[in-house]
Short mmCIF file of C-alpha atoms in Angstrom, two decimals:
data_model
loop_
_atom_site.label_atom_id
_atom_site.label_comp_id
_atom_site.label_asym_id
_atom_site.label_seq_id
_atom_site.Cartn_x
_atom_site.Cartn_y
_atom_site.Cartn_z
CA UNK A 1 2.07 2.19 -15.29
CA UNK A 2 0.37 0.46 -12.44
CA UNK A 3 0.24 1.84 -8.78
CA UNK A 4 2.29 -0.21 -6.28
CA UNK A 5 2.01 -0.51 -2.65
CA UNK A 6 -0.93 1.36 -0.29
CA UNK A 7 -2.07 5.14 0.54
CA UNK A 8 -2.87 3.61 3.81
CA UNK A 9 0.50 3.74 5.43
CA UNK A 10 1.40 6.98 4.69
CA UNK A 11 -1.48 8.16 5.40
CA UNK A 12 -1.55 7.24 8.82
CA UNK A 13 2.18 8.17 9.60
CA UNK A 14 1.19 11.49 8.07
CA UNK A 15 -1.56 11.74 10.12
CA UNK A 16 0.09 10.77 13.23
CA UNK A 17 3.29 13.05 12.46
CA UNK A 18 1.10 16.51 11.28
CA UNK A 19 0.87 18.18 15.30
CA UNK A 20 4.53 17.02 16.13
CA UNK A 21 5.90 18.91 12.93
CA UNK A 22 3.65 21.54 12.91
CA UNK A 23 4.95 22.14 16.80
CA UNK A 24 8.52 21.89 15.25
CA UNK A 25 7.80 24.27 12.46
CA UNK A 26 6.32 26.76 14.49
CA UNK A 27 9.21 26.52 17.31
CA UNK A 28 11.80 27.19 14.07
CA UNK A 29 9.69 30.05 12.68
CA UNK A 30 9.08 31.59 15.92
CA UNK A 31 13.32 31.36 16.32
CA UNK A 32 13.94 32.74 12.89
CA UNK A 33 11.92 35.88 13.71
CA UNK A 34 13.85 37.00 16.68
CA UNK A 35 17.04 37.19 14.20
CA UNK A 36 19.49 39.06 13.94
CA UNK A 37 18.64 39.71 18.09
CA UNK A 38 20.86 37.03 20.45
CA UNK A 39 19.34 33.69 20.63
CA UNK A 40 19.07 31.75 23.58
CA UNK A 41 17.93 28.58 24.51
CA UNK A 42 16.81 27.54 27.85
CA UNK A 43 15.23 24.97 30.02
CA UNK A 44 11.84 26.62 29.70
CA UNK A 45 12.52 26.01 26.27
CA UNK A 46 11.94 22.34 26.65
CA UNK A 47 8.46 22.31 27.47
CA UNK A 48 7.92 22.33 23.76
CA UNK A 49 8.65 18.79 24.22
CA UNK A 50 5.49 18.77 26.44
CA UNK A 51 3.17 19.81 23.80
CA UNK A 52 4.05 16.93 21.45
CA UNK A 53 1.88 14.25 22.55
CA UNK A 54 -1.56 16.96 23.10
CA UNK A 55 0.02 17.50 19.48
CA UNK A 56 -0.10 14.29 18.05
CA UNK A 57 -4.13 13.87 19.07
CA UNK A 58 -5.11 17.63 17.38
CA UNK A 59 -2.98 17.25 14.32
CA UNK A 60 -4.47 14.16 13.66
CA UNK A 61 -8.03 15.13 14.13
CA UNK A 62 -7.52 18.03 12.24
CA UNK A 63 -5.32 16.77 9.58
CA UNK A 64 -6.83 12.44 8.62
CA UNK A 65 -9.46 13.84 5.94
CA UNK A 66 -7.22 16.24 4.78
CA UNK A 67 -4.46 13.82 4.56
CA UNK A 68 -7.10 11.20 2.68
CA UNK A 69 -8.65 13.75 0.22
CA UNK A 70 -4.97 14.95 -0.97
CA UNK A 71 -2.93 11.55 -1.43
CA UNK A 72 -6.04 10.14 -3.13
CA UNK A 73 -6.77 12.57 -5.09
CA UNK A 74 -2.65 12.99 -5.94
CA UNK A 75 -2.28 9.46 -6.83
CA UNK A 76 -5.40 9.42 -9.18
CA UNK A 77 -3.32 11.90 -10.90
CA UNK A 78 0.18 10.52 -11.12
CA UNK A 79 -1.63 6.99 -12.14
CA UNK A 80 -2.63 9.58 -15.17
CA UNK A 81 0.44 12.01 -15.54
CA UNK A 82 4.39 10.48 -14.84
CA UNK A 83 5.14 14.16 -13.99
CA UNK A 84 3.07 14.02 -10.81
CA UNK A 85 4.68 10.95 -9.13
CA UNK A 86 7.20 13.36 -8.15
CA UNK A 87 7.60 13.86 -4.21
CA UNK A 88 8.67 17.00 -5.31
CA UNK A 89 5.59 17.78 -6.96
CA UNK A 90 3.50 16.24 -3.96
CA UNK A 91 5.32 18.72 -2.01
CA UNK A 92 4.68 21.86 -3.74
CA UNK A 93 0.76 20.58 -4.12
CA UNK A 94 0.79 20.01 -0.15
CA UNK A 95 2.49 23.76 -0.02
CA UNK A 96 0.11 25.21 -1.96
CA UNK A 97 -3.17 24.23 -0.99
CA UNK A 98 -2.01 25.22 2.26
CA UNK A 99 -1.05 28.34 1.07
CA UNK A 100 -4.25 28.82 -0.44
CA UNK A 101 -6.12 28.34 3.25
CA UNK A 102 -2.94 31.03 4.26
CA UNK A 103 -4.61 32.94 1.98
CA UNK A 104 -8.34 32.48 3.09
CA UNK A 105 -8.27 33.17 6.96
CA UNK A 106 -7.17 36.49 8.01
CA UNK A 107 -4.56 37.31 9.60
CA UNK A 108 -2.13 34.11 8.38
CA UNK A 109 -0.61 35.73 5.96
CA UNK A 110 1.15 38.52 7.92
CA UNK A 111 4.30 36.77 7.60
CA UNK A 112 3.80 34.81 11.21
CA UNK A 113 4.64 31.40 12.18
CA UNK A 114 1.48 29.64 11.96
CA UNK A 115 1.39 30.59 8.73
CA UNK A 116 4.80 29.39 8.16
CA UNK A 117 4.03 25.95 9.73
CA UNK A 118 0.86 25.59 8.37
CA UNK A 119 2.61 25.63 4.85
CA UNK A 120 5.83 23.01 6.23
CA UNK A 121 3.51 20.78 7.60
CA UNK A 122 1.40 20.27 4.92
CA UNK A 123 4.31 19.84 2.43
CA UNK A 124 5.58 16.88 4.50
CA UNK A 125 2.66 15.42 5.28
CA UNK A 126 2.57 15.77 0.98
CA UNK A 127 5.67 13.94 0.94
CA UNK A 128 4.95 11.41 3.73
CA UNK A 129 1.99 10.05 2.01
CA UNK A 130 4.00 9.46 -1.30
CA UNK A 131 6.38 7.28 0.53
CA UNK A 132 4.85 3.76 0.25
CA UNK A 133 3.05 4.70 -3.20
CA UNK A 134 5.42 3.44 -6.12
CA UNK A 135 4.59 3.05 -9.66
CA UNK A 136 5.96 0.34 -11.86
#
């Protein structure tokens, strides 16, 4: 089957979109951890919001070669094997090479957000650079 449409695309929104969600991520896992305590939300909460566009230009310096190396190399291999033009399978690939960094620096895998977030991102940012990729 031939490859359809451009890496390009994706790639960029990825790029663009890998601070913001990571931000996201890491305000839901840092949430999740004060369970089963009382919850609340506040104004001061909201300058999350702040951090998005600072987030924006680190996640995409950090995450464009990243983002490049891993559709690339993903679409190579679903020209190759059906089984990987999946989202679902760029997803878990996404999760776990993340999970394998998790693994490498110390101190991310003590259950904390970052490592949490670091895992999300990178499976949609997986997923994000599938989306204009089609195979016919």
């Amino acid at each position: 089957m031939e490859r359809s449409g451009s890496l390009i695309p994706g790639v960029i929104a990825a790029t663009l979109l890998a601070g913001p969600l990571f931000v996201v991520f890491f305000a839901v896992a840092n949430i999740f951890q004060q369970f089963p305590e009382h919850i609340s939300i506040d104004s001061k909460d909201a300058q999350v919001l702040f951090l998005m566009l600072p987030a924006v230009v680190v996640g995409a310096c950090i995450s464009l070669i990243p983002n490049i190396i891993g559709a690339n190399i993903m679409a190579d291999l679903a020209d190759e094997y059906p089984f990987a033009r999946s989202s679902f399978v760029w997803a878990i690939v996404g999760a776990s090479t993340a999970f394998v960094w998790i693994c490498i620096i110390p101190g991310l895998f003590d259950a904390r957000p970052e490592g949490f977030a670091l895992v999300a991102t990178s499976a949609m940012c997986a997923v994000i650079c599938r989306v204009y990729v089609n195979w016919s």
